[in-house]
């Protein structure tokens, strides 16, 4: 029974000092806007993987210094910070396929499909010669296995083979441990999406290994898992008893705040804007 | 800190023997289909009100004998059972206003709006003389206070004054304690909707007292509250410590199963069908 | 059989010279951004009413000088221009009720409900003392008569009586004659909404006369009516023959472009932003 | 400039007698319910292809004898008739992939995605050994090219290669010529979907030729094209002048009735039920 957070930032809080020395590197910086805090966690080797329970790679968390801030300026700064990080991870001319993971019919799990809705799709326009300068972007919201009967990774692998993008950006709703981070924190990772994480577990591993190209994962915690709540409330020795009594169905259930619709609407727009900036078709922005 | 279930059936499980004798009456019967179990709980007086924490009146629960059954026959039987109960509570020629409570943008809270979507609305057709035989039915999905800035009870009271229906049917998503009852149990009550209950608390009291006409409440448990889970897992003495440690934001959060979209789609259709039968315009059904 | 445009701007194109002299005044100006063209048509008297087939009052049209422009800057400028016009028509401290008219389930008719989704609602927060400085804003998306069985004007009248706002802003999808204006033109009027106009005709008159307070109407053409197309294509003498042959059901049908979902998403956001600026809670915007 | 109907039934009305003799065969029968009329049009050879402008194959139209009938019985009978036709065209044990074509965000084009929403998906359950008896069904709603940047046919071809179904059922919204057939007629064809047809043209050809397995197409007319209206209203010699004057953007626009949301909800449910019967998991239906 794990802690069930998908945020490397939260997993790190539990990690032992020693692992920080030998397997994990952490750096923090304040964004140019003076409002955004970025934490970069690098898992360097197997020791780090074991300490955090996550594969080797980089995990960047973007959040505001003041977690209660929620105005329009905040969203602009978050989308700019997302953009700079993506830009540094994707080469200038790579073709991008965005995968909006999750179930569009379940509000807390609809982040991925909602992001895709607001993207400027260019692949078909470039193929038809209707635009020239912009980067090639395609997107898919494949749905979840209960809707398709097909593993999400299979769908994406098939699409990559057929349409030959250079890099995939996979957007997904995550689980967090702290309610304060819900819908206000963006995690960017170069490791793709590993099984066992995320809200709906709508996939097997979605990584370079399965889909054949590098996968950047963008995630936002939108729910808290029941086990995370139990772990927070109980001492370690009591947890075991509690889990034994717990209705097994609860393990996969999630806790969401009431205004989840509004949060998803805003944060998905923030992410779309960050990705759209990669297209270089908004010079006239200011 | 209460148990936070909106089902009288579950509250009854905790009630002391003595209150059952003096303030609460319970009867159970199996429906003509041999598959549906109906439990009628009558809160007779103040003693009963205190024992269950609910106002005086009738609370009828419809559920299948076999809770794992979930086929098309099940939905037909549930809607028939709902119809018979409503028919016995509403006089032949009363004009009905259906209020679909809840937030259409949050899946677990969207039961009310979804039911309204599938109703056969007749009020305007009768006023225009386009149909004659059918009963007058109007409906509204007023949204929640975060969306409107207005108490739901105020909106409904205003509408009742203006359009003069004889009875209101208020549909709402409820909280339950047991995951087995989620999306498979319908509670019908003649007491309206009292504050402090329901998923999103999107209202003050919606009762004859506030809206001016009798209010039948139809509810389906779609979520489980965090306190209900804690109470289930912990002994009474441990609960207090747990609540002290609990992030206050969790108290109002809810736990939902992953396939909530599918459940809401099916059960809302079941309820619409039950209400539509009140219109007498489906003689050619078989 | 009329031309079926809801834009005063397009009706004016047909008006006789003489009526322009005696009943209608037209002024045009370019917005501070140098990109937005505003046309103000004032219908001054009965002569003007007859010439345009619209009630006395002001009709302001906001559009870009270059109708093919459709970038983020465009949306920002349009929302700023909408804001300045609204500000000049609504006194500093009036309480506002926004009515998002139309059917949320039909894309071309969903403008009103979509605008309401993105508003910052403050009425309940002010009542609860949670915010102080902002203006009081409430909102409702009442649905259309086929969904409720109730005239939209009745619902709004009831709400106004109960919640006592000072002014109503009614948002609605309109019909235009020219495809070039679809989803790129905003009409603001101080006359409310008169019957026979709009996409779905989801109302009787919504004016100060019916709802009891001044009504500002904001509309965007999202469809073109079939009669408008016929009038465009045929000489006057041929039109009559065509109408006789026309399937009567077509008269109330509408023509929409394929990418209507994207257009509605953008323009509704533009309008929400314009209205949200009325709240004075975005000082930190730039 | 063609008539722009996707219904073989309507194209046949224009065909010359002679082609009926040599290239097209038409048979009509009344369904067991005595309410459903089935018309089977077989295009036998190139002569037939030229006469109707459609590829060789079978086109079966299901409609009620009384087109104004619209009760629950009607929907049950339509879904039963759809089921019998599908059953006769698909062998007992073939694995099925359903493709719900169209844009879920545009009501008139959302038929395909809506049908997929109500299917009982079994492929993953069979793979995991959770059910045995039922047929293998998977489904995808791939979106339209403006949303994905990828040809729909490419997505489907990739998925077929990866998941190896035996047959595809492609659901799509069609254009008709007569308003009476809108949302009340189902066309089933064994030819797949050819370019130039359908509401949004969201594909290149989707046929055995492109996706590699047989494609059954299920379509319902939900819109009428502007050219169809012009052709209806004008004599042949006038049409040409009209098209010259017509705003080119109109050619791809569509005319829809106002209550399109309700129609799509009902007819999509009817089609889902017809397909679900193929699964043999509803023996307890009556």
XYZ file of C-alpha atoms in Angstrom, chain D residues 14-267:
254
model
C -33.609 10.990 -59.482
C -32.205 7.985 -61.283
C -33.443 7.243 -64.779
C -35.717 4.244 -65.345
C -33.129 2.579 -67.520
C -30.450 2.518 -64.838
C -32.899 0.836 -62.513
C -33.181 -1.947 -65.026
C -29.525 -2.508 -65.663
C -27.466 -1.308 -62.697
C -29.615 -0.958 -59.611
C -31.959 -3.346 -57.845
C -34.515 -2.154 -55.308
C -36.549 -4.284 -52.932
C -38.867 -3.156 -50.175
C -40.262 -5.025 -47.211
C -42.261 -4.346 -44.084
C -40.656 -5.464 -40.841
C -42.247 -8.056 -38.519
C -43.499 -5.198 -36.315
C -45.617 -3.967 -39.232
C -44.294 -0.477 -38.587
C -40.843 -0.436 -40.101
C -40.223 -0.145 -43.807
C -36.929 -1.425 -45.155
C -35.686 -0.494 -48.606
C -32.687 -2.359 -49.958
C -30.899 -0.752 -52.869
C -28.219 -2.832 -54.536
C -25.800 -1.104 -56.852
C -24.716 -3.939 -59.069
C -22.185 -2.561 -61.478
C -20.496 0.499 -62.905
C -23.722 1.570 -64.583
C -25.403 1.633 -61.206
C -22.450 3.456 -59.680
C -22.709 6.173 -62.268
C -26.459 6.465 -61.919
C -26.364 7.001 -58.148
C -22.873 8.383 -57.675
C -22.136 5.777 -55.027
C -19.866 2.713 -54.979
C -21.108 -0.814 -55.677
C -22.762 -2.537 -52.739
C -25.884 -2.660 -50.595
C -27.689 0.317 -49.048
C -30.472 -0.558 -46.635
C -32.748 2.159 -45.330
C -34.835 1.624 -42.201
C -37.671 4.049 -41.554
C -41.149 3.936 -40.082
C -44.094 3.676 -42.369
C -45.522 6.686 -40.568
C -42.709 9.210 -40.459
C -44.414 11.312 -37.795
C -44.398 8.458 -35.266
C -41.895 9.085 -32.523
C -42.691 7.103 -29.399
C -40.741 4.629 -27.362
C -42.138 1.711 -29.345
C -40.729 3.257 -32.493
C -37.231 3.357 -31.073
C -37.395 -0.245 -29.892
C -38.536 -1.396 -33.332
C -35.869 0.612 -35.119
C -33.137 -0.816 -32.919
C -34.455 -4.351 -33.468
C -34.508 -3.810 -37.230
C -30.972 -2.433 -37.148
C -29.864 -5.451 -35.135
C -31.326 -7.992 -37.601
C -29.649 -6.308 -40.511
C -26.274 -6.142 -38.770
C -26.580 -9.752 -37.667
C -27.101 -10.899 -41.234
C -24.037 -8.931 -42.379
C -21.560 -9.917 -39.640
C -20.503 -13.464 -38.934
C -21.209 -14.885 -35.481
C -17.729 -14.681 -34.044
C -16.121 -11.704 -35.735
C -14.494 -9.136 -33.532
C -15.986 -5.678 -34.039
C -14.403 -2.219 -33.859
C -16.970 0.593 -33.797
C -15.780 3.979 -35.103
C -17.940 6.874 -33.901
C -17.107 9.504 -36.506
C -17.776 13.216 -36.183
C -17.229 16.141 -33.856
C -18.645 15.614 -30.369
C -18.683 19.395 -29.889
C -21.101 20.145 -32.745
C -24.542 18.778 -31.957
C -25.566 17.785 -35.496
C -22.217 16.061 -36.051
C -22.079 14.264 -32.695
C -24.060 11.143 -33.612
C -21.014 8.856 -33.869
C -19.380 9.855 -30.555
C -22.770 9.660 -28.800
C -23.390 6.114 -30.059
C -19.985 5.031 -28.766
C -20.845 6.437 -25.311
C -23.667 3.931 -24.874
C -21.989 0.771 -26.098
C -21.104 -2.179 -23.896
C -17.399 -2.451 -24.527
C -16.090 -5.990 -24.034
C -12.660 -6.312 -25.640
C -10.651 -5.542 -22.498
C -12.939 -7.663 -20.319
C -12.464 -10.658 -22.600
C -8.704 -10.150 -22.727
C -8.644 -10.079 -18.926
C -10.881 -13.173 -18.752
C -13.611 -11.314 -16.882
C -16.346 -12.340 -19.306
C -16.486 -15.287 -21.633
C -19.623 -15.622 -23.667
C -19.864 -12.149 -25.202
C -18.479 -11.109 -28.566
C -15.416 -8.880 -28.631
C -16.340 -5.216 -29.123
C -14.000 -2.230 -29.049
C -14.744 1.387 -30.001
C -13.128 4.705 -30.736
C -14.376 8.243 -31.287
C -11.353 9.612 -33.125
C -12.547 13.214 -33.495
C -12.327 15.227 -36.701
C -9.293 16.470 -38.573
C -9.644 20.032 -37.283
C -9.271 18.583 -33.761
C -6.521 16.040 -34.414
C -4.624 17.210 -37.483
C -4.777 13.594 -38.664
C -6.998 12.047 -41.322
C -9.641 9.901 -39.632
C -8.836 7.098 -42.046
C -5.201 7.138 -40.894
C -6.211 6.794 -37.243
C -8.551 3.921 -38.009
C -6.076 2.157 -40.258
C -3.454 2.355 -37.502
C -5.875 0.978 -34.923
C -6.975 -1.898 -37.134
C -3.375 -2.912 -37.724
C -2.665 -2.855 -34.007
C -5.838 -4.430 -32.565
C -6.849 -6.806 -35.401
C -10.657 -6.604 -35.419
C -12.488 -8.558 -38.152
C -14.988 -5.903 -39.120
C -15.520 -2.185 -38.550
C -18.871 -0.489 -37.967
C -18.519 3.227 -38.790
C -21.257 5.525 -37.466
C -21.674 8.940 -39.041
C -24.099 11.827 -39.396
C -25.363 12.244 -42.957
C -26.925 14.958 -45.085
C -30.391 14.407 -46.543
C -32.513 16.303 -49.015
C -35.891 15.941 -47.348
C -36.487 17.436 -43.923
C -38.934 14.618 -43.199
C -36.174 12.055 -43.034
C -33.971 14.003 -40.609
C -33.144 12.033 -37.466
C -35.720 9.339 -38.290
C -34.057 7.213 -40.952
C -31.133 4.820 -40.596
C -29.018 3.815 -43.592
C -26.838 0.712 -43.356
C -24.332 0.020 -46.066
C -21.623 -2.566 -46.686
C -19.514 -0.158 -48.733
C -17.912 1.835 -45.945
C -17.780 5.594 -46.213
C -16.697 7.295 -49.399
C -15.191 10.765 -49.614
C -17.458 13.697 -50.280
C -20.338 12.379 -48.275
C -21.414 13.008 -44.713
C -21.838 16.100 -42.586
C -18.384 17.274 -41.842
C -16.411 15.350 -44.434
C -14.220 14.239 -41.566
C -12.264 11.709 -43.478
C -10.899 10.417 -46.568
C -12.485 7.195 -47.721
C -13.045 4.746 -44.862
C -13.417 1.446 -46.643
C -11.871 -2.001 -46.785
C -9.426 -0.436 -49.223
C -8.017 2.044 -46.663
C -8.496 0.306 -43.308
C -7.919 -3.268 -44.413
C -11.109 -4.912 -43.110
C -14.760 -4.781 -44.241
C -16.517 -1.589 -43.142
C -20.244 -1.432 -42.447
C -21.494 2.161 -42.401
C -24.454 3.221 -40.251
C -25.684 6.717 -40.972
C -28.544 8.962 -39.961
C -29.347 12.192 -41.817
C -29.093 15.017 -39.308
C -28.644 17.999 -41.631
C -29.639 19.295 -45.030
C -27.050 20.911 -47.227
C -27.554 24.369 -48.656
C -27.202 23.091 -52.254
C -30.015 20.591 -51.597
C -32.295 23.452 -50.623
C -31.370 25.485 -53.681
C -31.968 22.546 -55.965
C -35.342 21.987 -54.394
C -36.421 25.567 -54.840
C -35.101 26.443 -58.272
C -35.460 25.194 -61.807
C -32.302 23.751 -63.268
C -31.505 26.803 -65.388
C -31.849 29.146 -62.402
C -29.632 27.015 -60.171
C -26.505 27.890 -62.016
C -27.041 31.627 -61.594
C -27.823 31.097 -57.938
C -24.648 29.114 -57.287
C -22.618 31.861 -58.905
C -24.052 34.411 -56.499
C -23.804 32.125 -53.488
C -21.218 32.924 -50.855
C -18.757 30.055 -51.288
C -18.678 29.436 -47.545
C -22.309 28.343 -47.662
C -21.581 25.326 -49.798
C -20.107 23.489 -46.837
C -22.627 24.758 -44.309
C -25.584 22.796 -43.072
C -29.143 23.357 -42.102
C -30.377 21.813 -38.865
C -33.676 21.845 -37.013
C -33.833 23.577 -33.656
C -34.444 20.501 -31.512
C -31.412 18.691 -32.896
C -30.114 17.946 -29.378
C -33.157 15.880 -28.465
C -33.174 14.068 -31.809
C -29.519 13.125 -31.577
C -29.963 11.905 -28.017
C -32.789 9.570 -29.000
C -31.513 8.216 -32.297
